[in-house]
Short mmCIF file of C-alpha atoms in Angstrom, two decimals:
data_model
loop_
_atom_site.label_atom_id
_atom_site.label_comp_id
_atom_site.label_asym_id
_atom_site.label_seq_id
_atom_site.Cartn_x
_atom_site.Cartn_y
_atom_site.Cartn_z
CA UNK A 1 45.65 -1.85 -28.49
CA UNK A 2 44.38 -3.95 -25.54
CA UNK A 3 40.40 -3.57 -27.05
CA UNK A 4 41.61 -3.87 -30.78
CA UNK A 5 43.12 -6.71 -30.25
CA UNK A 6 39.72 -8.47 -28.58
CA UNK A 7 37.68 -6.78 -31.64
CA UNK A 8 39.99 -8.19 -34.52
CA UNK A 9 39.84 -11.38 -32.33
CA UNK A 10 35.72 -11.52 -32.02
CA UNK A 11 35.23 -9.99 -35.90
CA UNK A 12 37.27 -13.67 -37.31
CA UNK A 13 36.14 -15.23 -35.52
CA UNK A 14 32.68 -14.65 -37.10
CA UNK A 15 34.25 -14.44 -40.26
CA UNK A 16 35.06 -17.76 -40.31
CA UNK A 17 32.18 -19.05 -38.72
CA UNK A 18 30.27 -16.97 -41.64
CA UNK A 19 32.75 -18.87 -44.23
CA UNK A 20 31.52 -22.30 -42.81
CA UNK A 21 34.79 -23.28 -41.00
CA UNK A 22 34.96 -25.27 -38.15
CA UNK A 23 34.67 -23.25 -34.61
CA UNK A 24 36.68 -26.96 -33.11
CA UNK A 25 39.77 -25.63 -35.02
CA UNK A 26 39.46 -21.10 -35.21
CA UNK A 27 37.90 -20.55 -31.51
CA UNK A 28 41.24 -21.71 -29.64
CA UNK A 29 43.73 -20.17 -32.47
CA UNK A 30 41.62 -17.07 -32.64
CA UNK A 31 41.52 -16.91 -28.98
CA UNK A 32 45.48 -17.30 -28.52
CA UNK A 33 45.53 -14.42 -30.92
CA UNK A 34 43.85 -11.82 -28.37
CA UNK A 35 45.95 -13.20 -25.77
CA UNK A 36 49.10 -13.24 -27.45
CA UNK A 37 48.29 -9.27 -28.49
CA UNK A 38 48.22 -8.71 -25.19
CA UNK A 39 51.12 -10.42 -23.34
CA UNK A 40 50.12 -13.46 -21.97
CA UNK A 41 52.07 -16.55 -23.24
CA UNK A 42 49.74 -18.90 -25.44
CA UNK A 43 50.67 -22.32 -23.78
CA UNK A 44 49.52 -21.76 -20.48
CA UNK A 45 46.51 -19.99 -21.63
CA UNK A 46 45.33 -22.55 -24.06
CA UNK A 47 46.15 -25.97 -21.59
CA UNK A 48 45.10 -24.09 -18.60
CA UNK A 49 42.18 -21.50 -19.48
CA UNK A 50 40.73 -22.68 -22.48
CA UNK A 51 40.82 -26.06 -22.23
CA UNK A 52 39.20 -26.51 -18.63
CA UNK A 53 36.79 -24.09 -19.52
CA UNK A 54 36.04 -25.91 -22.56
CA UNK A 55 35.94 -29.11 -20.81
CA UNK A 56 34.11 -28.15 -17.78
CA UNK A 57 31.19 -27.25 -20.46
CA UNK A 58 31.32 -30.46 -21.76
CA UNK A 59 30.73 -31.80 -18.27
CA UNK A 60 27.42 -30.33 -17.22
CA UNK A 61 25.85 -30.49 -20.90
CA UNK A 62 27.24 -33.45 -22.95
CA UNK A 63 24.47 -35.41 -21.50
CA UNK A 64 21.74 -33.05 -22.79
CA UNK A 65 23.06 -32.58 -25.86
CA UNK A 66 23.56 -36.47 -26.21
CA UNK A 67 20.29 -37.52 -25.47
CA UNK A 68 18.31 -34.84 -27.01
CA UNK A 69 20.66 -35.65 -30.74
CA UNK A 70 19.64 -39.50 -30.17
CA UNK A 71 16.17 -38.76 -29.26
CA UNK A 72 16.18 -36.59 -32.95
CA UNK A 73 17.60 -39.15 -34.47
CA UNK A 74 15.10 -42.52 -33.43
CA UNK A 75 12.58 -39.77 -34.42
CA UNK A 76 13.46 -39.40 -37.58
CA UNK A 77 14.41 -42.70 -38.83
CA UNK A 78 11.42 -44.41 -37.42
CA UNK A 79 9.32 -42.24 -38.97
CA UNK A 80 7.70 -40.72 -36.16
CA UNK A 81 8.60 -37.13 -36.78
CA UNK A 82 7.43 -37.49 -40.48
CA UNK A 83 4.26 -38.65 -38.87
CA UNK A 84 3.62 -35.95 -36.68
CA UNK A 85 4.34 -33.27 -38.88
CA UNK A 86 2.41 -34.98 -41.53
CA UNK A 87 -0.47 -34.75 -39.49
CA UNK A 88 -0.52 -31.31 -38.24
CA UNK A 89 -0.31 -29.87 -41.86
CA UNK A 90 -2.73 -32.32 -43.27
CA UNK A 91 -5.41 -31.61 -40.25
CA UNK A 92 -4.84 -27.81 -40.40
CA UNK A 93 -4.93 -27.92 -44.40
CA UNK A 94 -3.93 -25.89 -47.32
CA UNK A 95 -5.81 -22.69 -45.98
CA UNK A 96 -3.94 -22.62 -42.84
CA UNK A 97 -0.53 -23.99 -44.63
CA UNK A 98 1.52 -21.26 -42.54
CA UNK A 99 0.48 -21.93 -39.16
CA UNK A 100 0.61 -25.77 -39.62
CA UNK A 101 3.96 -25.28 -40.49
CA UNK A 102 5.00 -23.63 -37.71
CA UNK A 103 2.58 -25.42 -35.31
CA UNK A 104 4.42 -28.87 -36.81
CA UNK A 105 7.63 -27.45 -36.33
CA UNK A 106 7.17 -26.24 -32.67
CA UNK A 107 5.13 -29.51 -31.43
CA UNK A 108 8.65 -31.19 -32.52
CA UNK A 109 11.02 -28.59 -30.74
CA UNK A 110 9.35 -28.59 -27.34
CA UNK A 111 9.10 -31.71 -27.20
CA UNK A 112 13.13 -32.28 -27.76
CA UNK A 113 13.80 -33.01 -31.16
CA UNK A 114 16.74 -31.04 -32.21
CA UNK A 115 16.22 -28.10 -34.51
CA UNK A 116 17.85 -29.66 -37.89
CA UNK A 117 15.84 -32.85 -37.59
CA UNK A 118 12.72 -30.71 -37.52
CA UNK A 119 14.10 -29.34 -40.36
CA UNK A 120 14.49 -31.98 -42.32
CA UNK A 121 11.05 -33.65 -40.99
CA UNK A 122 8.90 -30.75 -41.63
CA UNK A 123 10.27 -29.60 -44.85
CA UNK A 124 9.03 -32.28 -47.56
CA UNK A 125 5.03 -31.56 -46.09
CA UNK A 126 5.60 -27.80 -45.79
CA UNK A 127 6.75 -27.51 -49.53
CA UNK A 128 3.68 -30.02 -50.14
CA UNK A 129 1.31 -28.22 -48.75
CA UNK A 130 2.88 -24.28 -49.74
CA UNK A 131 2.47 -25.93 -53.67
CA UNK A 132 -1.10 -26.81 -53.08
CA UNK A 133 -1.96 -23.50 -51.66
CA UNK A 134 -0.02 -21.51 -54.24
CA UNK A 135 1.97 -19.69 -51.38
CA UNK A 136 5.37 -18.54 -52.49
CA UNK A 137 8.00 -21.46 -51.50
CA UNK A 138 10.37 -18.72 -50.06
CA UNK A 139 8.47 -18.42 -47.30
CA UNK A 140 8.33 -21.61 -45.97
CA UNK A 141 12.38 -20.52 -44.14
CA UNK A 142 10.66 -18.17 -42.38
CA UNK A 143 7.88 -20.58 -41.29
CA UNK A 144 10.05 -23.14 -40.13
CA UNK A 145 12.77 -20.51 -38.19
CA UNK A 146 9.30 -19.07 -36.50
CA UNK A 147 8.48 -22.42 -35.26
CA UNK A 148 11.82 -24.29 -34.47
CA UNK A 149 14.29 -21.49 -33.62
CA UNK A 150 12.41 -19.01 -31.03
CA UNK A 151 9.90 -19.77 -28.97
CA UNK A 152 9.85 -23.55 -28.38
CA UNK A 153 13.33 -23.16 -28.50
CA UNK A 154 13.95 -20.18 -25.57
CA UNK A 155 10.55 -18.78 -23.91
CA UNK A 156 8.18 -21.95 -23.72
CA UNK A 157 8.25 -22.93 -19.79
CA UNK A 158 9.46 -26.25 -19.78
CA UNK A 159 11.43 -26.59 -23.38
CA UNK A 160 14.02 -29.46 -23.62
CA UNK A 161 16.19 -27.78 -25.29
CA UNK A 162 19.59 -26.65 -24.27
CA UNK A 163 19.11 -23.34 -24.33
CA UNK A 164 16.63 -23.33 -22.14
CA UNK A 165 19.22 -25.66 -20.11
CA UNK A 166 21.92 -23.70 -20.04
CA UNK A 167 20.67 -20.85 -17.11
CA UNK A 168 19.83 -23.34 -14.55
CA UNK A 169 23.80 -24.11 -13.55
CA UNK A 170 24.46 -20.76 -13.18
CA UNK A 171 21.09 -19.13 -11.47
CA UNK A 172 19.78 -22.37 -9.49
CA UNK A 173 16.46 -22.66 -11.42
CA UNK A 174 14.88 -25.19 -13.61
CA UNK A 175 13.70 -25.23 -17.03
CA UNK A 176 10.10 -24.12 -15.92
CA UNK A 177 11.67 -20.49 -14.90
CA UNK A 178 9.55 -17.36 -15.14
CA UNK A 179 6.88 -19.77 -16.62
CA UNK A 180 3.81 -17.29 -17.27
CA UNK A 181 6.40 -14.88 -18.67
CA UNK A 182 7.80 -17.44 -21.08
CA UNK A 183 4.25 -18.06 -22.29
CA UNK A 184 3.69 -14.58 -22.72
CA UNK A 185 6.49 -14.21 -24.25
CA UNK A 186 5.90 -17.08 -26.31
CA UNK A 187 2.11 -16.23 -27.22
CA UNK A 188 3.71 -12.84 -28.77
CA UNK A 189 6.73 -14.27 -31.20
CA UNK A 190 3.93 -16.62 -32.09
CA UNK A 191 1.17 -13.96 -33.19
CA UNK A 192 3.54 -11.52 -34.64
CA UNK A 193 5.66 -13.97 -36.35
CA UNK A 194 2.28 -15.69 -37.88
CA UNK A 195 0.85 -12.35 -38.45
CA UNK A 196 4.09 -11.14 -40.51
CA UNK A 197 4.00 -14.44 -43.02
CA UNK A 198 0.35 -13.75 -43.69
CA UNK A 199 0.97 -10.24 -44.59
CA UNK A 200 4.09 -11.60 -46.93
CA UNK A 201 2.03 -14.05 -48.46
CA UNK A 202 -0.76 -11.59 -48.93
CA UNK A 203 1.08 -9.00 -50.48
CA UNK A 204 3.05 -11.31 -52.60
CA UNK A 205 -0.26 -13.09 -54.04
CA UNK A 206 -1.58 -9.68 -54.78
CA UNK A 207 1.14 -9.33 -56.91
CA UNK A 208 0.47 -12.36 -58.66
CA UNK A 209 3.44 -14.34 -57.11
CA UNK A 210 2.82 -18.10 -56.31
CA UNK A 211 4.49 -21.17 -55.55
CA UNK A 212 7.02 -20.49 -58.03
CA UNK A 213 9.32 -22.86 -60.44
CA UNK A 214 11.64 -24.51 -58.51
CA UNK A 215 13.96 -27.62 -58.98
CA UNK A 216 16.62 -27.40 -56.02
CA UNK A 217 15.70 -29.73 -53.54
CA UNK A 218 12.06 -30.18 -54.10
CA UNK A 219 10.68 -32.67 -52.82
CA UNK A 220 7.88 -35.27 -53.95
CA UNK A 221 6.45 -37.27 -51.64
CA UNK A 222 5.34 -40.36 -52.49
CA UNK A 223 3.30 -43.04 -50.52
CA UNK A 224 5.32 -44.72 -49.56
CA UNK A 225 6.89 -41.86 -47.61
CA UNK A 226 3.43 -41.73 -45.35
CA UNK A 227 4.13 -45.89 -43.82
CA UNK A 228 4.54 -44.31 -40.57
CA UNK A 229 3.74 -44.57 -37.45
CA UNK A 230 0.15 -43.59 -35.85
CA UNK A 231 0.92 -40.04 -35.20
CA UNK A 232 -0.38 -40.17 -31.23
CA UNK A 233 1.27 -42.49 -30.46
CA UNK A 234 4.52 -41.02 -32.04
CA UNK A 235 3.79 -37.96 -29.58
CA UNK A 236 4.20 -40.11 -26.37
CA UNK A 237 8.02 -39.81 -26.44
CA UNK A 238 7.28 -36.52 -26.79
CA UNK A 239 4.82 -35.90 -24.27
CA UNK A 240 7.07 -37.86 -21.78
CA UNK A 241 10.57 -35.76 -22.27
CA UNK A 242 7.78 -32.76 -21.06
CA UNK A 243 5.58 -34.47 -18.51
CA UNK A 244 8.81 -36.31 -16.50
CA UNK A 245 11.15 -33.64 -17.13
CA UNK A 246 8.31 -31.35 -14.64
CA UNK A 247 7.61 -34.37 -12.37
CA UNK A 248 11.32 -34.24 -11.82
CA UNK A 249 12.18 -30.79 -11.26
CA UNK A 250 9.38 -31.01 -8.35
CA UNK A 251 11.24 -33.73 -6.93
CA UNK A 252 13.02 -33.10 -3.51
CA UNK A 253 15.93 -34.10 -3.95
CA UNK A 254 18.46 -34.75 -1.15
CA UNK A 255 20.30 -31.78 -0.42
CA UNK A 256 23.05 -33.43 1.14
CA UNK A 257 23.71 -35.97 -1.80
CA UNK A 258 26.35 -34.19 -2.99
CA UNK A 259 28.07 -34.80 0.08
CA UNK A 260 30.11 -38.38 -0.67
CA UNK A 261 31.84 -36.64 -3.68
CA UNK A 262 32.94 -33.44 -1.65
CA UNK A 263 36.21 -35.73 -0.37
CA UNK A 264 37.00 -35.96 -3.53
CA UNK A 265 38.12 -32.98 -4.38
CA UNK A 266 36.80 -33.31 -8.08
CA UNK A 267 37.69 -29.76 -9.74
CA UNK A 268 34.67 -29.59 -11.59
CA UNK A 269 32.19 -30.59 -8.57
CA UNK A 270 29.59 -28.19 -9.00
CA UNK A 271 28.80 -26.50 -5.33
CA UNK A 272 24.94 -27.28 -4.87
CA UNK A 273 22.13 -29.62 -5.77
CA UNK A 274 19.91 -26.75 -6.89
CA UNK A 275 22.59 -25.78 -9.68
CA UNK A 276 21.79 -29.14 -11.24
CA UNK A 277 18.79 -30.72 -9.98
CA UNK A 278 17.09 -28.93 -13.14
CA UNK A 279 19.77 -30.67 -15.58
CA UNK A 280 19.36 -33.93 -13.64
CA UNK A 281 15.58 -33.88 -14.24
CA UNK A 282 16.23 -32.82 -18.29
CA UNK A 283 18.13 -35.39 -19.09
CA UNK A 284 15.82 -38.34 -16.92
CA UNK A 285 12.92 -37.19 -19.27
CA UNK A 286 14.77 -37.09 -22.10
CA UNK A 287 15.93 -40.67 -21.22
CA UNK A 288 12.48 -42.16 -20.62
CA UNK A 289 11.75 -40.04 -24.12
CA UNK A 290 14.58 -42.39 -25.82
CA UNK A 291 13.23 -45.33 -24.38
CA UNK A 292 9.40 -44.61 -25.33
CA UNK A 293 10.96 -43.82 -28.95
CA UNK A 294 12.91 -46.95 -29.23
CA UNK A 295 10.04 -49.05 -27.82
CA UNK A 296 6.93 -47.50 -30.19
CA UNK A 297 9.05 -47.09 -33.11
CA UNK A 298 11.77 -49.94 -33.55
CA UNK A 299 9.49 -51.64 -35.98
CA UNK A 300 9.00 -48.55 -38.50
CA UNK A 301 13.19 -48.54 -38.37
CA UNK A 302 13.91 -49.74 -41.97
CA UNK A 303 14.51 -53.23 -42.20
CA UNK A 304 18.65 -53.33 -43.45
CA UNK A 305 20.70 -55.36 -40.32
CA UNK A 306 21.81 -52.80 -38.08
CA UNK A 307 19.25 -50.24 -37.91
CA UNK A 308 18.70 -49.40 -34.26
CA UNK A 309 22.54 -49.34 -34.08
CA UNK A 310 22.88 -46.91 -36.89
CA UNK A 311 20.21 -44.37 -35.55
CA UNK A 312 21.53 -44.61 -32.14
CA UNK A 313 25.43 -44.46 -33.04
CA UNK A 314 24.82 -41.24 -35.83
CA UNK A 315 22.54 -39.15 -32.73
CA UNK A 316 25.35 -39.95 -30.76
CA UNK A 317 28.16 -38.98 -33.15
CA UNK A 318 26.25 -36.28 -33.92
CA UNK A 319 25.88 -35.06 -30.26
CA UNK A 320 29.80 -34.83 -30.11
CA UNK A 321 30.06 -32.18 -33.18
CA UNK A 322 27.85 -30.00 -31.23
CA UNK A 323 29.17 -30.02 -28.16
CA UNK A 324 32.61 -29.22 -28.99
CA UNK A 325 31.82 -26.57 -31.45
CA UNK A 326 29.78 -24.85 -28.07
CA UNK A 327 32.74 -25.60 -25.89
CA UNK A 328 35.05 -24.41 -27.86
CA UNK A 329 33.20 -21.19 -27.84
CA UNK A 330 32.87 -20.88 -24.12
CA UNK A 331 36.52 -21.43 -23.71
CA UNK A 332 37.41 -18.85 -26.11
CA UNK A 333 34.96 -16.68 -24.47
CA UNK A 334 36.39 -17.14 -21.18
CA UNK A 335 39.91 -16.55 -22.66
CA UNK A 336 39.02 -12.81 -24.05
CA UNK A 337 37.24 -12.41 -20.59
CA UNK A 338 40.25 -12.91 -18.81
CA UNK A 339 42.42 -10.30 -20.72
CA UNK A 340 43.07 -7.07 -19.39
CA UNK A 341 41.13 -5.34 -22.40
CA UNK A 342 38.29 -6.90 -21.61
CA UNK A 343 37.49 -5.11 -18.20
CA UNK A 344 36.34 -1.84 -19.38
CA UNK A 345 33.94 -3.72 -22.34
CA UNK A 346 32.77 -5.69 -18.86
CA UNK A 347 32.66 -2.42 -16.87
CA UNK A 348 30.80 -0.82 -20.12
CA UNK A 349 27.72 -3.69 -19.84
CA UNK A 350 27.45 -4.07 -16.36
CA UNK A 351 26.72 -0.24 -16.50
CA UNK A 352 23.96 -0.28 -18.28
CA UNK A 353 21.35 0.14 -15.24
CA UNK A 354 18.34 0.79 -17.76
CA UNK A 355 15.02 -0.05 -15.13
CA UNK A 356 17.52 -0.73 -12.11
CA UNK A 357 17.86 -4.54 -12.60
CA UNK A 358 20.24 -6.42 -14.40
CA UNK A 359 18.07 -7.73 -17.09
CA UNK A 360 18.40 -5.16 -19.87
CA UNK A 361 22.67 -5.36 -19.37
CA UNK A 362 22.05 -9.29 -19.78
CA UNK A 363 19.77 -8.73 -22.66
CA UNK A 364 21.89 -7.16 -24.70
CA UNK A 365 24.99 -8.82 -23.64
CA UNK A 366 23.74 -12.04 -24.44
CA UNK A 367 22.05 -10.85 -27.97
CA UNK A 368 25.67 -9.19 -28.70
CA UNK A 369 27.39 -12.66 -28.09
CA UNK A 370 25.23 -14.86 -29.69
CA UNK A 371 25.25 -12.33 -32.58
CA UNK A 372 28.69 -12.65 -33.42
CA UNK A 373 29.44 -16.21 -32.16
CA UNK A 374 26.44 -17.24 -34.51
CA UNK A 375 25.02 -19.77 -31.77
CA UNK A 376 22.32 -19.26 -29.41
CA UNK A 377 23.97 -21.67 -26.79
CA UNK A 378 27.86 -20.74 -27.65
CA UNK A 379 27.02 -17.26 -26.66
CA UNK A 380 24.77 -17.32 -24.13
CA UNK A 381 27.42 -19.57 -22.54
CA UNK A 382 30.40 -17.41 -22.89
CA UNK A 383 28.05 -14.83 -21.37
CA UNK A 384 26.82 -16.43 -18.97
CA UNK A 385 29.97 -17.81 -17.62
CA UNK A 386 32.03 -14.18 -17.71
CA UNK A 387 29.08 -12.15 -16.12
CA UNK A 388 26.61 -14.71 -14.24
CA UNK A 389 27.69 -14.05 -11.15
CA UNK A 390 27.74 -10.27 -10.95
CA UNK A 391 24.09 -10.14 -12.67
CA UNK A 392 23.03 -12.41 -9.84
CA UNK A 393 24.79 -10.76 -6.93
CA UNK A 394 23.14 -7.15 -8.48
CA UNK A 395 19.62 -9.49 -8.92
CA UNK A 396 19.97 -10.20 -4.98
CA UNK A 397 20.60 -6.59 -4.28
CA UNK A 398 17.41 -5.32 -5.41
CA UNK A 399 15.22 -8.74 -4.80
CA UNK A 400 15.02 -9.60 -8.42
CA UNK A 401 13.79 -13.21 -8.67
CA UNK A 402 16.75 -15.02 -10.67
CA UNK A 403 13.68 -16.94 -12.70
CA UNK A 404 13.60 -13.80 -14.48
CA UNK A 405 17.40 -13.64 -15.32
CA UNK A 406 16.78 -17.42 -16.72
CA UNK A 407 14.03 -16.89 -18.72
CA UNK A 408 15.37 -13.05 -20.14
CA UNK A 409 19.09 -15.12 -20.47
CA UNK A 410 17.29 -17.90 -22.83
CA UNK A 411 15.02 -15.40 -25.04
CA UNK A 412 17.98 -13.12 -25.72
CA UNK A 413 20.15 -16.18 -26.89
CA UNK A 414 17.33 -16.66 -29.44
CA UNK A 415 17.72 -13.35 -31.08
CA UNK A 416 21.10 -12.09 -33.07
CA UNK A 417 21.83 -15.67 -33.04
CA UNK A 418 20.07 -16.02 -36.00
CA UNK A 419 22.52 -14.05 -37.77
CA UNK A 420 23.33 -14.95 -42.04
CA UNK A 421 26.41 -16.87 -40.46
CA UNK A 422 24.20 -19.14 -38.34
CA UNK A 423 24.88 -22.64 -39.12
CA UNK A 424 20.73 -23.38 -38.86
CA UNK A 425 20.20 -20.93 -41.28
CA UNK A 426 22.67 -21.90 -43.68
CA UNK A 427 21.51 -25.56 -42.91
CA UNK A 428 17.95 -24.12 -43.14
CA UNK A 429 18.06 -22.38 -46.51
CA UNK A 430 20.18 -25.24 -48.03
CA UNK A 431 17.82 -27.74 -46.99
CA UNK A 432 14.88 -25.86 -48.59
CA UNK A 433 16.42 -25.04 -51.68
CA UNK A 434 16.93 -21.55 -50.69
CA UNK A 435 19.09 -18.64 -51.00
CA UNK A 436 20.04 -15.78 -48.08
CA UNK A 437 18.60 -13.25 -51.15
CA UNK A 438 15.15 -15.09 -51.59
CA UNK A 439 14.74 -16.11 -48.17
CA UNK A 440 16.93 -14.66 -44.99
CA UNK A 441 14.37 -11.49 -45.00
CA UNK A 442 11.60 -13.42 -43.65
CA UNK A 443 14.11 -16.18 -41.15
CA UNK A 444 15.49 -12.61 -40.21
CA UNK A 445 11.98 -11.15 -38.97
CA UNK A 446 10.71 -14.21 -37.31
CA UNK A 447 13.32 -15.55 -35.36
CA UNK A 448 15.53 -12.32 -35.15
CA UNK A 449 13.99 -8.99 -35.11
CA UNK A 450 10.66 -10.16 -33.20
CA UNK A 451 12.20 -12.02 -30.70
CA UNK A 452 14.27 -8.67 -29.82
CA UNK A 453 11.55 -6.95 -29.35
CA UNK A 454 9.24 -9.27 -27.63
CA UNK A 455 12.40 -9.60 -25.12
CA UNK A 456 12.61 -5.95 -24.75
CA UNK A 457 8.46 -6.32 -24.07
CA UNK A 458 8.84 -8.96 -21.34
CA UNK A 459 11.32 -6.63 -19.72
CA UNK A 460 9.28 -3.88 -19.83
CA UNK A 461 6.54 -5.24 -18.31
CA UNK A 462 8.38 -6.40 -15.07
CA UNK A 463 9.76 -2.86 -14.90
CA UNK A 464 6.16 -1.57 -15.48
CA UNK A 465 4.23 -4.18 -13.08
CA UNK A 466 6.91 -6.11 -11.71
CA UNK A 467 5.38 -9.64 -12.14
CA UNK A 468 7.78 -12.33 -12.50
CA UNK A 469 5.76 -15.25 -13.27
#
């Protein structure tokens, strides 16, 4: 009774998050239902568990996800993402339309812009470009999930994003963790993922399939659309979130500057520097990324009073829909870890002692969250936060380098994430005037099934060699 309980609990909630209702509203009702099944009194369990749990979250990553939606934002309304991408495709041309999709896409994600602004950036030129070329538009999902939602997203050293964010409070790294394993890692979704579109849009034009007739959402781009700004010098905000974000994680920071807060007594006072000197030096390059956007692009912004306030205050609205819909899945996560069920499902993954390291048991824990949470981030974090400590403690014991449990944490998020019910793919597909039918084979191989594998690769060849990068 104690596991169904957990199992009806987990399978509604990604019912719901399937059906396109808000997480906010199902994750702490949901969650009160598993407790309630099992005893505890919902009151206390909601005020007391989820709640801090949910705001602690918010407390080490609000800033990341803040920035990094405002950043997106001045991108996009100044033109500067249009820009970029429209460059990329145009240099690479028709012949290569695949790859400067995905090239356009990825240039974008590592350098901070959140996934559904690249969306909606890269889109217009991809569907351009996939006309001209005669390749079949229902591809151009799978190009854009390859280049936004896996690699630059979880295995590129250095990535901006939060999921690449995430591991550093719990293992003490920084977002440059496991770096020539990342790359690897990266070089491989890249290849196969490029290597699987070709071979669709082979086979498809063999069969005498092209563009195709379409009306939903398809864009024309006119001129006017191209007034942008000079494409290099739209990359500097770009090339700064990178560049500062490494200058800063080198930086020594005081050990002892924690120290003035310790009397305190703040709850949520994290314990060391090195648990957030690699946040601290994320969201300092995503500031000076802001600031370089604001600066190159506030004359592009389109000339209605107001429209530096408007960009600003929607990425910053914005921001708050994400972070609560991630909180409120790490404090329903840590509500179903706390039942009594839960133990032998714990006991069940820790077991798994596949190579002698923790990494596989995190692989697949994390893939199995994110899976049915929907959300890279949401389940990595509920993962992270139930079984961190025991993966690192069982790293220590056999001298694992905890750079590897970042970097295998991060790729595995990126995996069954990208699930039908995943908001980016139903964003994705609606954007491009797609259905799951047409389209979700091709998001599903790129950004779900390689990834998996490519993770179980990496893991293999630490066992095999163990290099850590």
């Amino acid at each position: 009774m104690e596991i169904l309980g957990i199992v009806l609990s987990l399978f509604l909630l990604m019912y719901v998050a399937y059906r396109g209702f808000s997480v906010i509203l199902f994750a702490p009702i949901l969650a009160l239902l598993a407790a309630s099944m099992q005893g505890l009194h919902v009151m206390p369990t909601y005020t007391e568990l989820f709640m801090t749990k949910a705001v602690g979250y918010v407390k080490l990553f609000f800033p990341v996800f803040l920035l990094g939606a405002v950043l997106g934002k001045v991108m996009e309304d100044t033109g500067m993402a249009k820009s970029i991408a429209h460059e990329i495709i145009q240099a690479l041309g028709k012949e290569r339309g695949i790859i400067a999709v995905v090239l356009a896409c990825a240039i974008l994600t590592y350098g901070g812009v959140s996934l559904f602004v690249v969306v909606f950036a890269v889109y217009p030129f991809g569907a351009a470009i996939f006309r001209e070329a005669n390749i079949p538009k229902r591809l151009i999902p799978g190009a854009i999930a390859l280049g936004a939602f896996t690699f630059t997203m979880t295995m590129v050293p250095g990535t901006p994003q939060i999921q690449n964010a995430i591991p550093m409070t719990f293992y003490g790294t920084d977002a440059f963790a496991a770096k020539w394993l990342g790359l690897l890692a990266a070089i491989l979704t890249f290849g196969c993922g490029v290597a699987w579109l070709e071979w669709r849009r082979k086979t498809a034009q063999a069969a005498g399939e092209g563009y195709g007739d379409h009306t939903l959402n398809e864009p024309e781009i006119k001129s006017s659309d191209l007034e942008t700004p000079n494409w290099v010098l739209s990359l500097l905000p770009l090339l700064a979130v990178v560049v500062v974000n490494f200058a800063m994680t080198k930086f020594a920071w005081d050990p002892n500057i924690l120290e003035p807060f310790k009397p305190m007594k703040l709850p949520l006072m994290v314990p060391a520097v090195k648990n957030v000197a690699g946040i601290w030096a994320l969201i300092i390059g995503l500031v000076v990324g802001v600031i370089l956007a604001v600066g190159i692009g506030y004359r592009y912004l389109p000339k209605q009073p107001g429209s530096l306030q408007r960009a600003l205050n929607t990425g910053a609205i914005g921001s708050l829909l994400a972070i609560m819909n991630t909180a409120s899945e790490v404090g329903y996560g840590n509500v179903i870890s706390s039942l009594p069920g839960f133990k032998s499902i714990a006991t069940f993954l820790l077991n798994i002692k596949l190579g002698g390291t923790p990494l596989v048991s995190e692989f697949f824990t994390v893939n199995i969250l994110a899976g049915i949470t929907g959300s890279a981030s949401g389940g990595m974090s509920i993962a992270l936060s139930i079984m961190a400590k025991e993966w690192l403690a069982w790293a220590n014991q056999v001298g694992l380098n905890p750079e590897l449990l970042h970097r295998v944490a991060s790729m595995a998020s990126g995996g069954f994430d990208t699930m039908p019910h995943n908001g980016a793919v139903i964003t994705l597909l609606a954007v491009c005037g797609m259905t799951h039918v047409q389209s979700y084979k091709d998001i599903g191989m790129t950004s779900l099934v390689i990834p998996f594998l490519v993770g179980i690769t990496v893991i293999l060849i630490y066992t095999v060699t163990g290099f850590t990068g």
